[in-house]
Amino acid sequence: MNPVIDLILNRKSVRAYEAKEISAETKQEILAASLRAPTAGNMMLYSIIEVNDQRAKDTLAKTCDNQPFIAKAPWVLLFLADYQRWYDYFIACGVPEMFEQKGSAMRKPEEGDLFLACCDALIAAQTAVIAAESLGVGSCYIGDIMENYEAHRELFNLPQYVFPICLLCFGYPTRQQKEREQTQRFDTKFIVFENQYKRLDRASFEEMYRDLHERTFRDRTTVESASNIGQLQYQRKFSADFTIEMTRSVRAILKTWQAD
Ligand SMILES: Cc1cc2nc3c(=O)[nH]c(=O)nc-3n(C[C@H](O)[C@H](O)[C@H](O)COP(=O)(O)O)c2cc1C
């Protein structure tokens, strides 16, 4: 099989790491690959913070929904959707004065700019994931970095037009992680449509979730008072405390972004 496809098809998130440092050369290779990711208008609307300070990692292990493995990861990268750099550059280049002369005002980064910057940051992050994987370095995304904005803003000195979109933990996988079974995915037909969006009916849902349901409810009729995957997922993820906090925190980030 094509080795790139093989690598992608066999990747797993890695949450337990060997006590082995990642060399500076390997880190450099991963970063170089990440920075070659496609980027909107070739603007590189993102920044990356290498979190090397153990105290900061310890804090993240708590503020990102209490996930202790973050503190143990040999390498942690914070991906930021970043319009601050361009905005500061516009100002340094006299864009406000240019508009003043025309009798109008310069626009500030808005929601569309934020979404584009998030795309850039996430594409760079995933490129780092695949590059790392090709070098034997496992990784895991931490979406919970979108929680506790105020604490993260202070910890990393984040200005107004910077949105912490994802954290990545890297390290060499332990044997247990290497041997762990891969997670399952839904069948392509439920995810990939032709020309038009297709809403799924009950029969399709039944088929889509059958395997997962059977694995989850193999020897019991309820799990955490839920009797099917929808009820379970709603409780575990959709209405969980971390999700509520993420919504609060993202609103706070948006309020900052939209402030005059
Ligand atoms: C946006 C995003 C956020 C994630 N956040 C976390 C997280 O906070 N903690 C964690 O352990 N895994 C996190 N993951 C990893 C997923 O749980 C994992 O990708 C999923 O369970 C599928 O498993 P696999 O990556 O091994 O195929 C995240 C993944 C993505 C893409």
PDB file of C-alpha atoms and ligand atoms in Angstrom:
ATOM      1  CA  MET A   1       0.000   0.000   0.000  1.00  0.00           C
ATOM      2  CA  ASN A   2       1.031   3.613  -0.535  1.00  0.00           C
ATOM      3  CA  PRO A   3       3.009   4.367   2.681  1.00  0.00           C
ATOM      4  CA  VAL A   4       1.320   7.757   3.278  1.00  0.00           C
ATOM      5  CA  ILE A   5      -2.173   6.238   3.100  1.00  0.00           C
ATOM      6  CA  ASP A   6      -0.974   3.338   5.242  1.00  0.00           C
ATOM      7  CA  LEU A   7       0.302   5.776   7.890  1.00  0.00           C
ATOM      8  CA  ILE A   8      -2.986   7.730   7.901  1.00  0.00           C
ATOM      9  CA  LEU A   9      -5.143   4.605   8.063  1.00  0.00           C
ATOM     10  CA  ASN A  10      -3.180   3.213  10.993  1.00  0.00           C
ATOM     11  CA  ARG A  11      -2.842   6.381  13.106  1.00  0.00           C
ATOM     12  CA  LYS A  12      -4.302   6.463  16.612  1.00  0.00           C
ATOM     13  CA  SER A  13      -4.398   9.197  19.220  1.00  0.00           C
ATOM     14  CA  VAL A  14      -1.622   8.617  21.763  1.00  0.00           C
ATOM     15  CA  ARG A  15      -2.216   9.580  25.389  1.00  0.00           C
ATOM     16  CA  ALA A  16       0.617   7.728  27.179  1.00  0.00           C
ATOM     17  CA  TYR A  17       4.229   8.416  26.281  1.00  0.00           C
ATOM     18  CA  GLU A  18       7.599   6.749  26.716  1.00  0.00           C
ATOM     19  CA  ALA A  19       9.973   8.700  28.944  1.00  0.00           C
ATOM     20  CA  LYS A  20      11.985   9.611  25.864  1.00  0.00           C
ATOM     21  CA  GLU A  21      12.673  13.134  24.697  1.00  0.00           C
ATOM     22  CA  ILE A  22      11.877  14.159  21.142  1.00  0.00           C
ATOM     23  CA  SER A  23      15.103  15.465  19.630  1.00  0.00           C
ATOM     24  CA  ALA A  24      15.443  19.093  18.532  1.00  0.00           C
ATOM     25  CA  GLU A  25      15.965  17.855  14.972  1.00  0.00           C
ATOM     26  CA  THR A  26      12.716  15.840  14.992  1.00  0.00           C
ATOM     27  CA  LYS A  27      10.794  18.788  16.455  1.00  0.00           C
ATOM     28  CA  GLN A  28      12.235  21.015  13.764  1.00  0.00           C
ATOM     29  CA  GLU A  29      11.171  18.578  11.041  1.00  0.00           C
ATOM     30  CA  ILE A  30       7.626  18.443  12.419  1.00  0.00           C
ATOM     31  CA  LEU A  31       7.400  22.235  12.648  1.00  0.00           C
ATOM     32  CA  ALA A  32       8.830  22.684   9.150  1.00  0.00           C
ATOM     33  CA  ALA A  33       6.158  20.310   7.791  1.00  0.00           C
ATOM     34  CA  SER A  34       3.431  22.064   9.779  1.00  0.00           C
ATOM     35  CA  LEU A  35       4.417  25.450   8.358  1.00  0.00           C
ATOM     36  CA  ARG A  36       4.194  24.049   4.818  1.00  0.00           C
ATOM     37  CA  ALA A  37       0.463  23.368   5.331  1.00  0.00           C
ATOM     38  CA  PRO A  38      -1.910  25.136   2.948  1.00  0.00           C
ATOM     39  CA  THR A  39      -2.872  28.540   4.329  1.00  0.00           C
ATOM     40  CA  ALA A  40      -5.588  30.974   3.245  1.00  0.00           C
ATOM     41  CA  GLY A  41      -4.127  33.593   0.897  1.00  0.00           C
ATOM     42  CA  ASN A  42      -0.691  32.381   1.997  1.00  0.00           C
ATOM     43  CA  MET A  43      -1.195  34.584   5.068  1.00  0.00           C
ATOM     44  CA  MET A  44      -0.348  32.035   7.794  1.00  0.00           C
ATOM     45  CA  LEU A  45      -3.169  33.206  10.051  1.00  0.00           C
ATOM     46  CA  TYR A  46      -1.888  31.221  13.022  1.00  0.00           C
ATOM     47  CA  SER A  47       0.848  31.069  15.612  1.00  0.00           C
ATOM     48  CA  ILE A  48       2.231  28.140  17.524  1.00  0.00           C
ATOM     49  CA  ILE A  49       3.447  28.269  21.111  1.00  0.00           C
ATOM     50  CA  GLU A  50       5.795  25.524  22.281  1.00  0.00           C
ATOM     51  CA  VAL A  51       4.794  24.923  25.889  1.00  0.00           C
ATOM     52  CA  ASN A  52       8.071  23.841  27.481  1.00  0.00           C
ATOM     53  CA  ASP A  53       7.490  25.250  30.952  1.00  0.00           C
ATOM     54  CA  GLN A  54       6.473  22.345  33.203  1.00  0.00           C
ATOM     55  CA  ARG A  55       4.390  24.652  35.400  1.00  0.00           C
ATOM     56  CA  ALA A  56       2.372  25.750  32.368  1.00  0.00           C
ATOM     57  CA  LYS A  57       1.867  22.106  31.361  1.00  0.00           C
ATOM     58  CA  ASP A  58       0.715  21.305  34.908  1.00  0.00           C
ATOM     59  CA  THR A  59      -1.766  24.167  34.700  1.00  0.00           C
ATOM     60  CA  LEU A  60      -3.054  22.993  31.308  1.00  0.00           C
ATOM     61  CA  ALA A  61      -3.538  19.487  32.685  1.00  0.00           C
ATOM     62  CA  LYS A  62      -6.063  21.051  35.076  1.00  0.00           C
ATOM     63  CA  THR A  63      -7.602  23.832  32.980  1.00  0.00           C
ATOM     64  CA  CYS A  64      -8.173  21.507  29.999  1.00  0.00           C
ATOM     65  CA  ASP A  65     -10.785  19.403  31.786  1.00  0.00           C
ATOM     66  CA  ASN A  66      -8.366  17.646  34.140  1.00  0.00           C
ATOM     67  CA  GLN A  67      -6.365  15.498  31.740  1.00  0.00           C
ATOM     68  CA  PRO A  68      -3.136  14.579  33.607  1.00  0.00           C
ATOM     69  CA  PHE A  69      -1.432  13.162  30.509  1.00  0.00           C
ATOM     70  CA  ILE A  70      -0.958  16.716  29.212  1.00  0.00           C
ATOM     71  CA  ALA A  71       1.542  17.371  32.031  1.00  0.00           C
ATOM     72  CA  LYS A  72       3.444  14.203  31.075  1.00  0.00           C
ATOM     73  CA  ALA A  73       3.653  14.845  27.340  1.00  0.00           C
ATOM     74  CA  PRO A  74       7.264  15.398  26.218  1.00  0.00           C
ATOM     75  CA  TRP A  75       6.198  18.094  23.741  1.00  0.00           C
ATOM     76  CA  VAL A  76       3.132  20.312  23.805  1.00  0.00           C
ATOM     77  CA  LEU A  77       2.155  22.745  21.042  1.00  0.00           C
ATOM     78  CA  LEU A  78      -0.573  25.341  21.310  1.00  0.00           C
ATOM     79  CA  PHE A  79      -2.119  26.336  17.975  1.00  0.00           C
ATOM     80  CA  LEU A  80      -3.578  29.814  17.871  1.00  0.00           C
ATOM     81  CA  ALA A  81      -5.854  31.271  15.238  1.00  0.00           C
ATOM     82  CA  ASP A  82      -4.055  34.584  14.886  1.00  0.00           C
ATOM     83  CA  TYR A  83      -5.227  37.779  13.202  1.00  0.00           C
ATOM     84  CA  GLN A  84      -3.266  39.937  15.663  1.00  0.00           C
ATOM     85  CA  ARG A  85      -0.051  39.702  13.651  1.00  0.00           C
ATOM     86  CA  TRP A  86      -1.666  40.930  10.413  1.00  0.00           C
ATOM     87  CA  TYR A  87      -3.716  43.564  12.225  1.00  0.00           C
ATOM     88  CA  ASP A  88      -0.609  44.923  13.969  1.00  0.00           C
ATOM     89  CA  TYR A  89       1.200  44.899  10.613  1.00  0.00           C
ATOM     90  CA  PHE A  90      -1.666  46.794   8.921  1.00  0.00           C
ATOM     91  CA  ILE A  91      -1.322  49.449  11.609  1.00  0.00           C
ATOM     92  CA  ALA A  92       2.481  49.497  11.302  1.00  0.00           C
ATOM     93  CA  CYS A  93       2.045  49.991   7.549  1.00  0.00           C
ATOM     94  CA  GLY A  94      -0.192  53.040   7.984  1.00  0.00           C
ATOM     95  CA  VAL A  95      -3.437  51.424   6.823  1.00  0.00           C
ATOM     96  CA  PRO A  96      -5.530  53.497   9.327  1.00  0.00           C
ATOM     97  CA  GLU A  97      -4.017  56.734   7.967  1.00  0.00           C
ATOM     98  CA  MET A  98      -4.628  55.561   4.403  1.00  0.00           C
ATOM     99  CA  PHE A  99      -8.317  55.135   5.210  1.00  0.00           C
ATOM    100  CA  GLU A 100      -8.496  58.404   7.151  1.00  0.00           C
ATOM    101  CA  GLN A 101      -7.368  60.231   4.034  1.00  0.00           C
ATOM    102  CA  LYS A 102     -10.218  58.578   2.150  1.00  0.00           C
ATOM    103  CA  GLY A 103     -12.634  59.661   4.898  1.00  0.00           C
ATOM    104  CA  SER A 104     -13.434  56.160   6.156  1.00  0.00           C
ATOM    105  CA  ALA A 105     -12.233  53.788   8.852  1.00  0.00           C
ATOM    106  CA  MET A 106     -10.120  50.668   8.627  1.00  0.00           C
ATOM    107  CA  ARG A 107     -11.988  47.423   9.356  1.00  0.00           C
ATOM    108  CA  LYS A 108     -10.960  45.275  12.242  1.00  0.00           C
ATOM    109  CA  PRO A 109     -10.833  41.477  12.271  1.00  0.00           C
ATOM    110  CA  GLU A 110     -14.376  40.096  12.323  1.00  0.00           C
ATOM    111  CA  GLU A 111     -16.057  36.693  12.550  1.00  0.00           C
ATOM    112  CA  GLY A 112     -15.218  35.627   8.987  1.00  0.00           C
ATOM    113  CA  ASP A 113     -11.561  36.429   9.613  1.00  0.00           C
ATOM    114  CA  LEU A 114     -11.686  34.367  12.800  1.00  0.00           C
ATOM    115  CA  PHE A 115     -13.126  31.311  11.035  1.00  0.00           C
ATOM    116  CA  LEU A 116     -10.511  31.542   8.301  1.00  0.00           C
ATOM    117  CA  ALA A 117      -7.746  31.801  10.909  1.00  0.00           C
ATOM    118  CA  CYS A 118      -9.183  28.748  12.719  1.00  0.00           C
ATOM    119  CA  CYS A 119      -9.052  26.809   9.424  1.00  0.00           C
ATOM    120  CA  ASP A 120      -5.411  27.789   8.974  1.00  0.00           C
ATOM    121  CA  ALA A 121      -4.429  26.837  12.519  1.00  0.00           C
ATOM    122  CA  LEU A 122      -6.183  23.465  12.391  1.00  0.00           C
ATOM    123  CA  ILE A 123      -4.727  22.538   9.011  1.00  0.00           C
ATOM    124  CA  ALA A 124      -1.246  23.370  10.317  1.00  0.00           C
ATOM    125  CA  ALA A 125      -1.958  21.283  13.426  1.00  0.00           C
ATOM    126  CA  GLN A 126      -3.104  18.250  11.467  1.00  0.00           C
ATOM    127  CA  THR A 127      -0.082  18.527   9.199  1.00  0.00           C
ATOM    128  CA  ALA A 128       2.087  18.396  12.341  1.00  0.00           C
ATOM    129  CA  VAL A 129       0.171  15.298  13.489  1.00  0.00           C
ATOM    130  CA  ILE A 130       0.855  13.430  10.260  1.00  0.00           C
ATOM    131  CA  ALA A 131       4.489  14.576  10.079  1.00  0.00           C
ATOM    132  CA  ALA A 132       5.028  13.434  13.673  1.00  0.00           C
ATOM    133  CA  GLU A 133       3.363  10.095  13.002  1.00  0.00           C
ATOM    134  CA  SER A 134       5.732   9.508  10.081  1.00  0.00           C
ATOM    135  CA  LEU A 135       8.642   9.967  12.502  1.00  0.00           C
ATOM    136  CA  GLY A 136       7.203   7.537  15.068  1.00  0.00           C
ATOM    137  CA  VAL A 137       5.936  10.336  17.320  1.00  0.00           C
ATOM    138  CA  GLY A 138       2.340   9.922  18.518  1.00  0.00           C
ATOM    139  CA  SER A 139       0.001  12.803  19.269  1.00  0.00           C
ATOM    140  CA  CYS A 140      -3.324  13.761  20.771  1.00  0.00           C
ATOM    141  CA  TYR A 141      -5.504  16.826  20.257  1.00  0.00           C
ATOM    142  CA  ILE A 142      -6.857  18.663  23.275  1.00  0.00           C
ATOM    143  CA  GLY A 143     -10.004  20.529  22.291  1.00  0.00           C
ATOM    144  CA  ASP A 144     -10.516  21.567  25.906  1.00  0.00           C
ATOM    145  CA  ILE A 145      -7.990  24.357  25.357  1.00  0.00           C
ATOM    146  CA  MET A 146     -11.048  26.395  24.291  1.00  0.00           C
ATOM    147  CA  GLU A 147     -12.193  26.287  27.925  1.00  0.00           C
ATOM    148  CA  ASN A 148     -11.039  28.658  30.659  1.00  0.00           C
ATOM    149  CA  TYR A 149     -10.124  31.424  28.230  1.00  0.00           C
ATOM    150  CA  GLU A 150      -9.291  33.933  30.949  1.00  0.00           C
ATOM    151  CA  ALA A 151      -6.712  31.609  32.542  1.00  0.00           C
ATOM    152  CA  HIS A 152      -5.149  30.729  29.164  1.00  0.00           C
ATOM    153  CA  ARG A 153      -5.086  34.360  28.048  1.00  0.00           C
ATOM    154  CA  GLU A 154      -3.050  35.202  31.114  1.00  0.00           C
ATOM    155  CA  LEU A 155      -0.856  32.105  30.948  1.00  0.00           C
ATOM    156  CA  PHE A 156       0.169  32.738  27.323  1.00  0.00           C
ATOM    157  CA  ASN A 157      -0.210  36.513  27.138  1.00  0.00           C
ATOM    158  CA  LEU A 158      -2.826  36.281  24.377  1.00  0.00           C
ATOM    159  CA  PRO A 159      -3.874  39.556  22.728  1.00  0.00           C
ATOM    160  CA  GLN A 160      -7.356  40.444  21.430  1.00  0.00           C
ATOM    161  CA  TYR A 161      -7.234  38.820  17.994  1.00  0.00           C
ATOM    162  CA  VAL A 162      -5.797  35.461  19.023  1.00  0.00           C
ATOM    163  CA  PHE A 163      -8.031  32.441  19.567  1.00  0.00           C
ATOM    164  CA  PRO A 164      -6.570  29.293  21.225  1.00  0.00           C
ATOM    165  CA  ILE A 165      -8.103  26.699  18.907  1.00  0.00           C
ATOM    166  CA  CYS A 166      -6.249  23.488  19.770  1.00  0.00           C
ATOM    167  CA  LEU A 167      -3.501  22.004  21.845  1.00  0.00           C
ATOM    168  CA  LEU A 168      -1.427  19.053  20.661  1.00  0.00           C
ATOM    169  CA  CYS A 169       0.462  16.649  22.925  1.00  0.00           C
ATOM    170  CA  PHE A 170       3.319  14.708  21.340  1.00  0.00           C
ATOM    171  CA  GLY A 171       5.466  11.806  22.479  1.00  0.00           C
ATOM    172  CA  TYR A 172       6.658   8.328  21.617  1.00  0.00           C
ATOM    173  CA  PRO A 173       3.808   5.878  22.269  1.00  0.00           C
ATOM    174  CA  THR A 174       4.100   3.310  25.058  1.00  0.00           C
ATOM    175  CA  ARG A 175       3.789  -0.336  24.048  1.00  0.00           C
ATOM    176  CA  GLN A 176       0.268  -0.439  25.435  1.00  0.00           C
ATOM    177  CA  GLN A 177      -0.677   2.499  23.199  1.00  0.00           C
ATOM    178  CA  LYS A 178       0.905   0.873  20.154  1.00  0.00           C
ATOM    179  CA  GLU A 179      -1.029  -2.320  20.787  1.00  0.00           C
ATOM    180  CA  ARG A 180      -4.324  -0.599  21.609  1.00  0.00           C
ATOM    181  CA  GLU A 181      -7.139  -1.227  19.147  1.00  0.00           C
ATOM    182  CA  GLN A 182      -7.986   1.559  16.737  1.00  0.00           C
ATOM    183  CA  THR A 183     -11.249   3.415  17.269  1.00  0.00           C
ATOM    184  CA  GLN A 184     -14.005   2.709  14.748  1.00  0.00           C
ATOM    185  CA  ARG A 185     -15.404   5.144  12.206  1.00  0.00           C
ATOM    186  CA  PHE A 186     -18.894   5.410  10.729  1.00  0.00           C
ATOM    187  CA  ASP A 187     -19.438   4.028   7.262  1.00  0.00           C
ATOM    188  CA  THR A 188     -18.548   6.389   4.407  1.00  0.00           C
ATOM    189  CA  LYS A 189     -22.132   6.461   3.125  1.00  0.00           C
ATOM    190  CA  PHE A 190     -23.316   8.273   6.272  1.00  0.00           C
ATOM    191  CA  ILE A 191     -20.609  10.907   6.040  1.00  0.00           C
ATOM    192  CA  VAL A 192     -19.924  11.500   2.333  1.00  0.00           C
ATOM    193  CA  PHE A 193     -22.830  12.655   0.123  1.00  0.00           C
ATOM    194  CA  GLU A 194     -23.111  13.383  -3.540  1.00  0.00           C
ATOM    195  CA  ASN A 195     -24.092  16.909  -4.572  1.00  0.00           C
ATOM    196  CA  GLN A 196     -26.698  17.460  -1.866  1.00  0.00           C
ATOM    197  CA  TYR A 197     -26.768  17.218   1.918  1.00  0.00           C
ATOM    198  CA  LYS A 198     -28.717  14.194   3.099  1.00  0.00           C
ATOM    199  CA  ARG A 199     -30.491  14.202   6.478  1.00  0.00           C
ATOM    200  CA  LEU A 200     -30.604  10.762   7.974  1.00  0.00           C
ATOM    201  CA  ASP A 201     -33.842   9.027   8.882  1.00  0.00           C
ATOM    202  CA  ARG A 202     -34.388   6.654  11.797  1.00  0.00           C
ATOM    203  CA  ALA A 203     -33.615   3.554   9.722  1.00  0.00           C
ATOM    204  CA  SER A 204     -30.286   5.053   8.605  1.00  0.00           C
ATOM    205  CA  PHE A 205     -29.418   5.971  12.200  1.00  0.00           C
ATOM    206  CA  GLU A 206     -30.245   2.432  13.255  1.00  0.00           C
ATOM    207  CA  GLU A 207     -27.786   1.094  10.687  1.00  0.00           C
ATOM    208  CA  MET A 208     -25.170   3.782  11.335  1.00  0.00           C
ATOM    209  CA  TYR A 209     -24.990   3.183  15.086  1.00  0.00           C
ATOM    210  CA  ARG A 210     -25.640  -0.591  15.122  1.00  0.00           C
ATOM    211  CA  ASP A 211     -22.031  -1.714  15.636  1.00  0.00           C
ATOM    212  CA  LEU A 212     -21.275   0.916  18.245  1.00  0.00           C
ATOM    213  CA  HIS A 213     -24.520   0.132  20.067  1.00  0.00           C
ATOM    214  CA  GLU A 214     -23.751  -3.576  20.105  1.00  0.00           C
ATOM    215  CA  ARG A 215     -20.221  -3.006  21.411  1.00  0.00           C
ATOM    216  CA  THR A 216     -21.345  -0.535  24.071  1.00  0.00           C
ATOM    217  CA  PHE A 217     -24.442  -2.386  25.290  1.00  0.00           C
ATOM    218  CA  ARG A 218     -23.058  -5.921  24.780  1.00  0.00           C
ATOM    219  CA  ASP A 219     -23.909  -7.240  28.225  1.00  0.00           C
ATOM    220  CA  ARG A 220     -26.176  -4.594  29.713  1.00  0.00           C
ATOM    221  CA  THR A 221     -29.304  -2.698  28.738  1.00  0.00           C
ATOM    222  CA  THR A 222     -28.281   0.662  30.208  1.00  0.00           C
ATOM    223  CA  VAL A 223     -24.995   2.533  30.579  1.00  0.00           C
ATOM    224  CA  GLU A 224     -25.023   5.549  32.917  1.00  0.00           C
ATOM    225  CA  SER A 225     -28.859   5.433  32.753  1.00  0.00           C
ATOM    226  CA  ALA A 226     -28.749   5.688  28.926  1.00  0.00           C
ATOM    227  CA  SER A 227     -30.286   2.956  26.799  1.00  0.00           C
ATOM    228  CA  ASN A 228     -28.807   3.961  23.447  1.00  0.00           C
ATOM    229  CA  ILE A 229     -25.813   5.799  21.981  1.00  0.00           C
ATOM    230  CA  GLY A 230     -27.688   9.077  21.496  1.00  0.00           C
ATOM    231  CA  GLN A 231     -28.692   9.263  25.165  1.00  0.00           C
ATOM    232  CA  LEU A 232     -25.198   8.265  26.260  1.00  0.00           C
ATOM    233  CA  GLN A 233     -23.416  10.742  24.013  1.00  0.00           C
ATOM    234  CA  TYR A 234     -25.773  13.529  25.021  1.00  0.00           C
ATOM    235  CA  GLN A 235     -24.929  12.940  28.689  1.00  0.00           C
ATOM    236  CA  ARG A 236     -21.214  12.239  28.297  1.00  0.00           C
ATOM    237  CA  LYS A 237     -20.355  14.978  25.821  1.00  0.00           C
ATOM    238  CA  PHE A 238     -23.114  17.309  24.626  1.00  0.00           C
ATOM    239  CA  SER A 239     -24.408  18.365  28.047  1.00  0.00           C
ATOM    240  CA  ALA A 240     -21.282  17.585  30.088  1.00  0.00           C
ATOM    241  CA  ASP A 241     -19.788  20.230  32.362  1.00  0.00           C
ATOM    242  CA  PHE A 242     -16.751  20.649  30.081  1.00  0.00           C
ATOM    243  CA  THR A 243     -19.014  21.405  27.114  1.00  0.00           C
ATOM    244  CA  ILE A 244     -20.934  23.999  29.097  1.00  0.00           C
ATOM    245  CA  GLU A 245     -17.626  25.581  30.148  1.00  0.00           C
ATOM    246  CA  MET A 246     -16.355  25.492  26.548  1.00  0.00           C
ATOM    247  CA  THR A 247     -19.434  27.397  25.388  1.00  0.00           C
ATOM    248  CA  ARG A 248     -19.003  29.995  28.125  1.00  0.00           C
ATOM    249  CA  SER A 249     -15.316  30.361  27.349  1.00  0.00           C
ATOM    250  CA  VAL A 250     -15.744  30.573  23.555  1.00  0.00           C
ATOM    251  CA  ARG A 251     -18.378  33.281  24.087  1.00  0.00           C
ATOM    252  CA  ALA A 252     -15.838  35.192  26.180  1.00  0.00           C
ATOM    253  CA  ILE A 253     -13.224  34.845  23.417  1.00  0.00           C
ATOM    254  CA  LEU A 254     -15.741  36.029  20.812  1.00  0.00           C
ATOM    255  CA  LYS A 255     -16.717  38.990  22.992  1.00  0.00           C
ATOM    256  CA  THR A 256     -13.051  39.965  23.218  1.00  0.00           C
ATOM    257  CA  TRP A 257     -12.592  39.520  19.455  1.00  0.00           C
ATOM    258  CA  GLN A 258     -15.680  41.645  18.714  1.00  0.00           C
ATOM    259  CA  ALA A 259     -14.867  44.409  21.227  1.00  0.00           C
ATOM    260  CA  ASP A 260     -14.098  47.878  19.768  1.00  0.00           C
TER     261      ASP A 260
HETATM  262  C1  LIG B   1     -10.874  18.740  17.885  1.00  0.00           C
HETATM  263  C2  LIG B   1     -10.447  17.543  18.708  1.00  0.00           C
HETATM  264  C3  LIG B   1     -10.421  17.640  20.088  1.00  0.00           C
HETATM  265  C4  LIG B   1      -9.998  16.564  20.863  1.00  0.00           C
HETATM  266  N1  LIG B   1      -9.881  16.711  22.225  1.00  0.00           N
HETATM  267  C5  LIG B   1      -9.408  15.687  22.959  1.00  0.00           C
HETATM  268  C6  LIG B   1      -9.188  15.860  24.352  1.00  0.00           C
HETATM  269  O1  LIG B   1      -9.403  16.924  24.925  1.00  0.00           O
HETATM  270  N2  LIG B   1      -8.705  14.791  25.036  1.00  0.00           N
HETATM  271  C7  LIG B   1      -8.412  13.595  24.437  1.00  0.00           C
HETATM  272  O2  LIG B   1      -7.971  12.674  25.129  1.00  0.00           O
HETATM  273  N3  LIG B   1      -8.622  13.408  23.114  1.00  0.00           N
HETATM  274  C8  LIG B   1      -9.094  14.437  22.367  1.00  0.00           C
HETATM  275  N4  LIG B   1      -9.246  14.274  21.008  1.00  0.00           N
HETATM  276  C9  LIG B   1      -8.919  12.984  20.370  1.00  0.00           C
HETATM  277  C10 LIG B   1     -10.190  12.217  20.027  1.00  0.00           C
HETATM  278  O3  LIG B   1     -10.769  11.743  21.219  1.00  0.00           O
HETATM  279  C11 LIG B   1      -9.830  11.075  19.075  1.00  0.00           C
HETATM  280  O4  LIG B   1      -9.329  11.613  17.876  1.00  0.00           O
HETATM  281  C12 LIG B   1     -11.045  10.193  18.776  1.00  0.00           C
HETATM  282  O5  LIG B   1     -11.482   9.540  19.935  1.00  0.00           O
HETATM  283  C13 LIG B   1     -10.731   9.135  17.704  1.00  0.00           C
HETATM  284  O6  LIG B   1      -9.652   8.336  18.117  1.00  0.00           O
HETATM  285  P1  LIG B   1      -8.333   8.203  17.236  1.00  0.00           P
HETATM  286  O7  LIG B   1      -7.750   9.589  17.067  1.00  0.00           O
HETATM  287  O8  LIG B   1      -7.414   7.308  18.051  1.00  0.00           O
HETATM  288  O9  LIG B   1      -8.709   7.609  15.934  1.00  0.00           O
HETATM  289  C14 LIG B   1      -9.651  15.338  20.229  1.00  0.00           C
HETATM  290  C15 LIG B   1      -9.686  15.257  18.833  1.00  0.00           C
HETATM  291  C16 LIG B   1     -10.060  16.341  18.083  1.00  0.00           C
HETATM  292  C17 LIG B   1     -10.043  16.239  16.582  1.00  0.00           C
END
